[in-house]
């Protein structure tokens, strides 16, 4: 059998894109998009088999009465490669200076920062399906899935320069033991450490919540540093708490950054970036035009927040909603309702107060609204051409989980100058 007509990437990404790969529901799509995006840099070989297998299933779905061979799938892959155009918002430099991988990638905050410095992403993984949708819309690649699975790890190429990971924080069971590599098993950090051990990148760049420093009375961070320094042989300077506010975005967001360099590079000094001393306020990222009434609070909801705050204040607690003035700095954007309720704003430009969603009571006349997803994107340093293809609820979650791009870029710049 010969292909009757070329199968196009538009078809693959349209009605055939959700055809399941026998070995893995997710990794076939990831292998195909990674193959296409890495066809000129010597990395595509790591993805070719998975890409062909995925296309074989797609063709079998399209031509159910035919026996689709490996050769036909390869032919289809070559057609795709010939017609492929890298038309995505965030393009890679034609002559990248270094290669990196993006673990726990979210929606690509690390990737934007690293690409802006001349980097080429050669592997990415993220398990959340809605985040994958956003990542694909902006970078043209579907992230691989669960990084704890050996099959997913098997796609990671050799010889990349930097490992980036905003890994979740977990406690280790280290009672009475050394707190080394083996003691981290069962945690997501173990998977990061295992990849570092097997691939030996020149540098590592890890990001986590500020609380990692005191997590489990400091034992968690101590174990991480011991593994990186003693077990894996990386030079790791003392981690630093970096505030996004110091790097050009009006958000008070503190995160711990951990940087490391492979021992044989003989790098024994590293300085984290200094604050820019640039004053930026919410007004600088506020929507230029009036926003939909759906972002405005109802009187009922607003009164609930007011009463909730009063109850806490009577007990001496500082919990509750907060309205950020135009000349103010936002609180950290985080997942959950409090991330939005502690970042309400005044906006008196609304003229039509007719609700467009099912709310209790009338829309408040004080001009109090939630920030929009685009304002959250700006608080995290994402450019305005970053596509938000998901519903608001998912968008808030994704930006709340993301890294602050300018802080990542400023730190990465100091890393790259050491290894390039």
PDB file of N, CA and C in Angstrom, residues 12 33-34 38 43 66 92 107 162 169 179 181 217 258 263 279 340 361 383 417:
ATOM      1  N   UNK A  12      -3.473  15.962  11.727  1.00  0.00           N
ATOM      2  CA  UNK A  12      -2.972  15.323  12.941  1.00  0.00           C
ATOM      3  C   UNK A  12      -3.409  16.121  14.164  1.00  0.00           C
ATOM      4  N   UNK A  33       5.592  15.952  18.143  1.00  0.00           N
ATOM      5  CA  UNK A  33       5.878  17.394  18.132  1.00  0.00           C
ATOM      6  C   UNK A  33       7.329  17.675  18.493  1.00  0.00           C
ATOM      7  N   UNK A  34       7.905  16.888  19.401  1.00  0.00           N
ATOM      8  CA  UNK A  34       9.325  17.069  19.728  1.00  0.00           C
ATOM      9  C   UNK A  34      10.209  16.700  18.527  1.00  0.00           C
ATOM     10  N   UNK A  38      12.797  19.382  16.631  1.00  0.00           N
ATOM     11  CA  UNK A  38      14.228  19.124  16.842  1.00  0.00           C
ATOM     12  C   UNK A  38      14.865  18.428  15.644  1.00  0.00           C
ATOM     13  N   UNK A  43      18.819  15.975  17.808  1.00  0.00           N
ATOM     14  CA  UNK A  43      18.088  15.412  18.935  1.00  0.00           C
ATOM     15  C   UNK A  43      16.880  14.591  18.471  1.00  0.00           C
ATOM     16  N   UNK A  66      -6.922  -1.112   5.959  1.00  0.00           N
ATOM     17  CA  UNK A  66      -5.586  -1.383   5.441  1.00  0.00           C
ATOM     18  C   UNK A  66      -4.637  -1.780   6.567  1.00  0.00           C
ATOM     19  N   UNK A  92      12.337  29.822  18.500  1.00  0.00           N
ATOM     20  CA  UNK A  92      13.687  29.559  18.994  1.00  0.00           C
ATOM     21  C   UNK A  92      14.694  30.277  18.102  1.00  0.00           C
ATOM     22  N   UNK A 107       3.254  26.021  32.126  1.00  0.00           N
ATOM     23  CA  UNK A 107       2.903  26.662  30.855  1.00  0.00           C
ATOM     24  C   UNK A 107       4.110  27.319  30.191  1.00  0.00           C
ATOM     25  N   UNK A 162      21.524  22.551  30.393  1.00  0.00           N
ATOM     26  CA  UNK A 162      20.892  23.014  31.631  1.00  0.00           C
ATOM     27  C   UNK A 162      19.612  22.224  31.892  1.00  0.00           C
ATOM     28  N   UNK A 169       7.370  20.487  46.300  1.00  0.00           N
ATOM     29  CA  UNK A 169       8.089  20.228  47.557  1.00  0.00           C
ATOM     30  C   UNK A 169       7.457  19.055  48.295  1.00  0.00           C
ATOM     31  N   UNK A 179      20.425  10.792  54.732  1.00  0.00           N
ATOM     32  CA  UNK A 179      19.704  11.791  53.959  1.00  0.00           C
ATOM     33  C   UNK A 179      20.304  11.994  52.596  1.00  0.00           C
ATOM     34  N   UNK A 181      20.948  10.242  48.355  1.00  0.00           N
ATOM     35  CA  UNK A 181      20.180   9.981  47.141  1.00  0.00           C
ATOM     36  C   UNK A 181      19.084   8.937  47.356  1.00  0.00           C
ATOM     37  N   UNK A 217      11.531  21.176  59.293  1.00  0.00           N
ATOM     38  CA  UNK A 217      12.592  21.730  60.153  1.00  0.00           C
ATOM     39  C   UNK A 217      13.938  21.840  59.428  1.00  0.00           C
ATOM     40  N   UNK A 258      17.623  27.403  43.449  1.00  0.00           N
ATOM     41  CA  UNK A 258      18.789  26.548  43.704  1.00  0.00           C
ATOM     42  C   UNK A 258      19.528  26.374  42.388  1.00  0.00           C
ATOM     43  N   UNK A 263      30.729  19.369  38.715  1.00  0.00           N
ATOM     44  CA  UNK A 263      32.010  19.535  39.393  1.00  0.00           C
ATOM     45  C   UNK A 263      33.203  19.687  38.479  1.00  0.00           C
ATOM     46  N   UNK A 279      10.810  50.680  40.055  1.00  0.00           N
ATOM     47  CA  UNK A 279       9.488  50.753  40.692  1.00  0.00           C
ATOM     48  C   UNK A 279       8.404  50.464  39.653  1.00  0.00           C
ATOM     49  N   UNK A 340      -7.103  35.027  44.279  1.00  0.00           N
ATOM     50  CA  UNK A 340      -7.845  36.105  43.626  1.00  0.00           C
ATOM     51  C   UNK A 340      -8.390  37.097  44.647  1.00  0.00           C
ATOM     52  N   UNK A 361     -27.257  38.139  43.995  1.00  0.00           N
ATOM     53  CA  UNK A 361     -27.296  39.576  44.241  1.00  0.00           C
ATOM     54  C   UNK A 361     -26.868  40.365  43.025  1.00  0.00           C
ATOM     55  N   UNK A 383       4.607  37.921  28.302  1.00  0.00           N
ATOM     56  CA  UNK A 383       4.295  38.975  27.324  1.00  0.00           C
ATOM     57  C   UNK A 383       2.844  38.880  26.853  1.00  0.00           C
ATOM     58  N   UNK A 417      26.229  32.595  31.436  1.00  0.00           N
ATOM     59  CA  UNK A 417      27.544  33.210  31.189  1.00  0.00           C
ATOM     60  C   UNK A 417      28.670  32.371  31.778  1.00  0.00           C
TER      61      UNK A 417
END
